[in-house]
Amino acid sequence: MTEKTIGILGGMGPEATVDLFSNIIANTPAAKDQDHLRVVIDSNPKVPDRTAAILHGGESPVPVMAEGVEALRRAGADFVVIPCVSAHFFLQELQLVSELPIISLYDVTAEHIRQHHAHIRTVGMLATTGTLQGGRFREKLQQAGIETVAPPGPDQERIMAAIYEIKGVPGGRDRDAIGAEVRDIAGRLIQRGAQGVVAGCTEIPLVLKPGDLSVPVFDTLLLLARAAITAAGRQPF
């Protein structure tokens, strides 16, 4: 099988893009540079805010994202992955105007839990308010027989603040403090019956890692990276 070139539609945010690329490198069996996969990246932080578009009718991110997909196609990408969960709300619309196939992070996560954690019937969801209220990630998990619990209002406000602080909004806290709060909120989801916790925003894995909780943490960036490696024709670690 001829290896395919991975296209990363990034910038949403930039650090999550780096994390996805790092996961691709770390999970590709390689003894030398030439053993790695070709990856092209369009990191455009100018994509309009996805949560604002979902919740408040803000500017649609689709036109700018479509331009990015086209840039990746011209650069030689065979398919696209997007390190932004909220952007996946617009995936169907984006796919209609894009020539390259786009791997769904929703599908990858639901399939991983179904295949490798079949006992799990309820997961906690740490995500932007746009992803939660948009409901499409929850619907995909429900189709796999997995229910979701989300933080109540005050905790969700804290999650949103944490996400934007990770992106760089000044908040006066370092990453350790942000991570401690995220773990605390995740713990309350576990108390409500979550058998696993989904890092449902690609900033969350930057402060919440597998092993940090008493239940599995599903790192959506890691799962997407492994799916990209497979789609490119290799078997990930």
Short mmCIF file of C-alpha atoms in Angstrom, two decimals:
data_model
loop_
_atom_site.label_atom_id
_atom_site.label_comp_id
_atom_site.label_asym_id
_atom_site.label_seq_id
_atom_site.Cartn_x
_atom_site.Cartn_y
_atom_site.Cartn_z
CA MET A 1 0.00 0.00 0.00
CA THR A 2 1.34 3.42 -0.98
CA GLU A 3 1.58 5.72 1.99
CA LYS A 4 -0.76 8.68 2.00
CA THR A 5 0.01 12.21 3.09
CA ILE A 6 -1.73 13.51 6.20
CA GLY A 7 -3.18 17.01 6.11
CA ILE A 8 -3.71 18.82 9.41
CA LEU A 9 -6.22 21.67 9.36
CA GLY A 10 -4.91 23.46 12.42
CA GLY A 11 -4.66 26.69 14.31
CA MET A 12 -7.76 26.00 16.44
CA GLY A 13 -5.73 26.43 18.58
CA PRO A 14 -2.09 26.39 17.56
CA GLU A 15 -0.86 24.39 20.58
CA ALA A 16 -3.43 21.65 19.98
CA THR A 17 -2.11 21.48 16.42
CA VAL A 18 1.42 20.95 17.70
CA ASP A 19 0.14 18.30 20.12
CA LEU A 20 -1.57 16.37 17.32
CA PHE A 21 1.57 16.49 15.17
CA SER A 22 3.67 15.35 18.13
CA ASN A 23 1.29 12.44 18.71
CA ILE A 24 1.59 11.43 15.05
CA ILE A 25 5.39 11.43 15.32
CA ALA A 26 5.42 9.60 18.66
CA ASN A 27 3.03 6.88 17.49
CA THR A 28 4.63 6.15 14.10
CA PRO A 29 7.13 3.27 14.14
CA ALA A 30 10.32 4.78 12.75
CA ALA A 31 14.04 4.10 13.04
CA LYS A 32 15.09 7.12 10.95
CA ASP A 33 13.63 10.29 9.48
CA GLN A 34 12.63 8.57 6.27
CA ASP A 35 10.42 6.10 8.14
CA HIS A 36 8.03 8.86 9.22
CA LEU A 37 4.92 9.87 7.34
CA ARG A 38 4.60 12.98 5.26
CA VAL A 39 2.44 15.56 7.02
CA VAL A 40 1.37 18.96 5.72
CA ILE A 41 -0.07 21.51 8.13
CA ASP A 42 -2.19 24.60 7.59
CA SER A 43 -2.25 26.31 10.99
CA ASN A 44 -4.61 29.24 10.67
CA PRO A 45 -5.60 30.80 14.02
CA LYS A 46 -7.77 33.32 12.13
CA VAL A 47 -10.62 30.81 11.81
CA PRO A 48 -13.67 32.44 13.46
CA ASP A 49 -14.54 31.22 16.96
CA ARG A 50 -16.46 27.96 16.68
CA THR A 51 -18.33 28.25 19.98
CA ALA A 52 -19.53 31.76 19.13
CA ALA A 53 -20.79 30.48 15.77
CA ILE A 54 -22.64 27.54 17.34
CA LEU A 55 -24.21 29.39 20.27
CA HIS A 56 -24.64 32.97 19.16
CA GLY A 57 -24.85 32.96 15.37
CA GLY A 58 -21.35 34.34 15.05
CA GLU A 59 -19.36 34.25 11.82
CA SER A 60 -19.28 30.78 10.30
CA PRO A 61 -15.83 29.19 10.34
CA VAL A 62 -16.65 27.05 7.29
CA PRO A 63 -15.38 29.38 4.51
CA VAL A 64 -11.98 29.85 6.18
CA MET A 65 -11.74 26.15 7.02
CA ALA A 66 -12.61 25.26 3.41
CA GLU A 67 -9.78 27.51 2.22
CA GLY A 68 -7.46 25.61 4.53
CA VAL A 69 -8.57 22.23 3.20
CA GLU A 70 -7.96 23.46 -0.34
CA ALA A 71 -4.48 24.69 0.66
CA LEU A 72 -3.76 21.23 2.09
CA ARG A 73 -4.97 19.60 -1.12
CA ARG A 74 -2.68 21.79 -3.21
CA ALA A 75 0.18 20.93 -0.86
CA GLY A 76 -0.30 17.22 -1.50
CA ALA A 77 -2.52 16.02 1.37
CA ASP A 78 -4.65 12.95 0.67
CA PHE A 79 -7.00 13.43 3.62
CA VAL A 80 -7.55 15.82 6.51
CA VAL A 81 -7.66 15.69 10.29
CA ILE A 82 -8.81 18.64 12.41
CA PRO A 83 -7.42 19.12 15.95
CA CYS A 84 -10.48 21.04 17.16
CA VAL A 85 -13.54 19.27 18.54
CA SER A 86 -15.85 22.28 18.25
CA ALA A 87 -14.98 22.60 14.56
CA HIS A 88 -16.42 19.13 14.01
CA PHE A 89 -19.90 20.59 14.54
CA PHE A 90 -19.45 21.98 11.02
CA LEU A 91 -17.90 18.83 9.56
CA GLN A 92 -20.78 17.81 7.32
CA GLU A 93 -21.07 21.32 5.91
CA LEU A 94 -17.30 21.51 5.40
CA GLN A 95 -17.14 18.12 3.70
CA LEU A 96 -19.78 19.24 1.17
CA VAL A 97 -17.46 21.99 -0.09
CA SER A 98 -14.15 20.15 0.27
CA GLU A 99 -12.50 17.75 -2.17
CA LEU A 100 -10.50 15.83 0.44
CA PRO A 101 -12.00 13.29 2.87
CA ILE A 102 -11.98 14.39 6.50
CA ILE A 103 -11.60 11.92 9.37
CA SER A 104 -14.23 12.52 12.05
CA LEU A 105 -12.88 12.81 15.57
CA TYR A 106 -16.39 11.95 16.77
CA ASP A 107 -16.31 8.64 14.89
CA VAL A 108 -12.78 7.80 15.99
CA THR A 109 -13.58 8.36 19.68
CA ALA A 110 -16.89 6.48 19.67
CA GLU A 111 -15.36 3.53 17.82
CA HIS A 112 -12.37 3.35 20.17
CA ILE A 113 -14.55 3.23 23.26
CA ARG A 114 -16.88 0.67 21.68
CA GLN A 115 -14.03 -1.60 20.60
CA HIS A 116 -11.61 -1.30 23.52
CA HIS A 117 -13.82 -0.37 26.48
CA ALA A 118 -17.03 -2.23 25.72
CA HIS A 119 -18.10 -2.19 29.37
CA ILE A 120 -18.33 1.59 29.41
CA ARG A 121 -21.88 2.87 29.05
CA THR A 122 -21.46 6.41 30.43
CA VAL A 123 -18.66 8.92 29.92
CA GLY A 124 -18.05 12.37 31.31
CA MET A 125 -17.61 15.06 28.65
CA LEU A 126 -15.19 17.94 29.16
CA ALA A 127 -15.78 20.20 26.18
CA THR A 128 -16.66 23.71 25.08
CA THR A 129 -20.19 24.86 25.69
CA GLY A 130 -20.59 24.96 21.91
CA THR A 131 -19.76 21.26 21.60
CA LEU A 132 -22.08 20.38 24.49
CA GLN A 133 -25.04 22.41 23.29
CA GLY A 134 -24.43 21.52 19.65
CA GLY A 135 -25.02 17.92 20.70
CA ARG A 136 -23.41 16.17 17.76
CA PHE A 137 -20.59 14.53 19.72
CA ARG A 138 -23.14 13.29 22.25
CA GLU A 139 -25.32 11.92 19.45
CA LYS A 140 -22.40 10.02 17.91
CA LEU A 141 -21.58 8.45 21.27
CA GLN A 142 -25.23 7.56 21.80
CA GLN A 143 -25.23 5.73 18.47
CA ALA A 144 -22.43 3.58 19.92
CA GLY A 145 -24.48 2.91 23.05
CA ILE A 146 -22.61 5.41 25.22
CA GLU A 147 -24.37 8.08 27.27
CA THR A 148 -22.69 11.30 28.38
CA VAL A 149 -22.75 13.42 31.50
CA ALA A 150 -21.56 17.02 31.37
CA PRO A 151 -20.57 19.49 34.07
CA PRO A 152 -23.41 21.56 35.55
CA GLY A 153 -23.51 25.30 34.85
CA PRO A 154 -20.88 26.65 37.27
CA ASP A 155 -18.45 23.81 36.55
CA GLN A 156 -18.96 24.26 32.80
CA GLU A 157 -18.15 27.96 33.14
CA ARG A 158 -14.90 26.92 34.85
CA ILE A 159 -14.11 24.49 32.03
CA MET A 160 -14.64 27.22 29.44
CA ALA A 161 -12.40 29.58 31.42
CA ALA A 162 -9.75 26.86 31.62
CA ILE A 163 -9.93 26.21 27.87
CA TYR A 164 -9.44 29.88 27.04
CA GLU A 165 -6.63 30.20 29.58
CA ILE A 166 -4.87 27.26 27.93
CA LYS A 167 -5.31 29.07 24.60
CA GLY A 168 -3.55 32.08 26.13
CA VAL A 169 -6.26 34.31 27.65
CA PRO A 170 -4.65 35.86 30.77
CA GLY A 171 -6.08 34.25 33.89
CA GLY A 172 -3.26 34.38 36.37
CA ARG A 173 -2.97 30.59 36.66
CA ASP A 174 -0.26 28.24 35.52
CA ARG A 175 -0.94 24.93 33.79
CA ASP A 176 -0.65 22.95 37.02
CA ALA A 177 -3.42 24.99 38.63
CA ILE A 178 -5.62 24.70 35.55
CA GLY A 179 -5.03 20.95 35.41
CA ALA A 180 -5.93 20.58 39.09
CA GLU A 181 -9.26 22.31 38.51
CA VAL A 182 -10.03 20.22 35.43
CA ARG A 183 -9.26 17.03 37.38
CA ASP A 184 -11.52 18.21 40.20
CA ILE A 185 -14.42 18.78 37.82
CA ALA A 186 -13.77 15.44 36.14
CA GLY A 187 -13.89 13.80 39.57
CA ARG A 188 -17.38 15.12 40.11
CA LEU A 189 -18.45 13.61 36.78
CA ILE A 190 -17.09 10.27 37.98
CA GLN A 191 -19.16 10.65 41.14
CA ARG A 192 -22.21 11.07 38.90
CA GLY A 193 -21.54 7.76 37.18
CA ALA A 194 -18.99 8.46 34.45
CA GLN A 195 -16.97 5.30 33.76
CA GLY A 196 -14.53 7.24 31.60
CA VAL A 197 -13.86 10.88 30.74
CA VAL A 198 -13.62 12.25 27.20
CA ALA A 199 -11.26 15.15 26.61
CA GLY A 200 -13.88 16.70 24.35
CA CYS A 201 -11.89 19.82 23.56
CA THR A 202 -8.41 19.53 22.09
CA GLU A 203 -7.02 21.91 24.73
CA ILE A 204 -8.07 19.54 27.54
CA PRO A 205 -5.39 16.87 26.77
CA LEU A 206 -2.80 19.57 27.36
CA VAL A 207 -3.66 19.46 31.08
CA LEU A 208 -5.44 16.12 31.53
CA LYS A 209 -3.63 12.91 30.65
CA PRO A 210 -4.47 9.19 30.73
CA GLY A 211 -3.72 7.98 34.25
CA ASP A 212 -4.69 11.26 35.90
CA LEU A 213 -8.08 9.90 37.01
CA SER A 214 -9.49 6.72 38.53
CA VAL A 215 -11.22 5.96 35.19
CA PRO A 216 -9.91 5.97 31.60
CA VAL A 217 -9.24 9.38 30.04
CA PHE A 218 -9.92 9.40 26.32
CA ASP A 219 -7.41 11.76 24.72
CA THR A 220 -9.16 12.76 21.50
CA LEU A 221 -5.95 14.16 20.00
CA LEU A 222 -4.12 10.90 20.59
CA LEU A 223 -6.98 8.88 19.12
CA LEU A 224 -7.12 11.17 16.08
CA ALA A 225 -3.36 10.89 15.59
CA ARG A 226 -3.53 7.10 15.63
CA ALA A 227 -6.43 7.13 13.18
CA ALA A 228 -4.44 9.41 10.87
CA ILE A 229 -1.44 7.07 10.94
CA THR A 230 -3.68 4.12 10.07
CA ALA A 231 -5.37 6.05 7.25
CA ALA A 232 -1.93 6.95 5.89
CA GLY A 233 -1.11 3.26 5.56
CA ARG A 234 0.91 2.51 8.69
CA GLN A 235 0.17 0.71 11.95
CA PRO A 236 0.62 2.99 14.98
CA PHE A 237 2.34 1.90 18.17
#
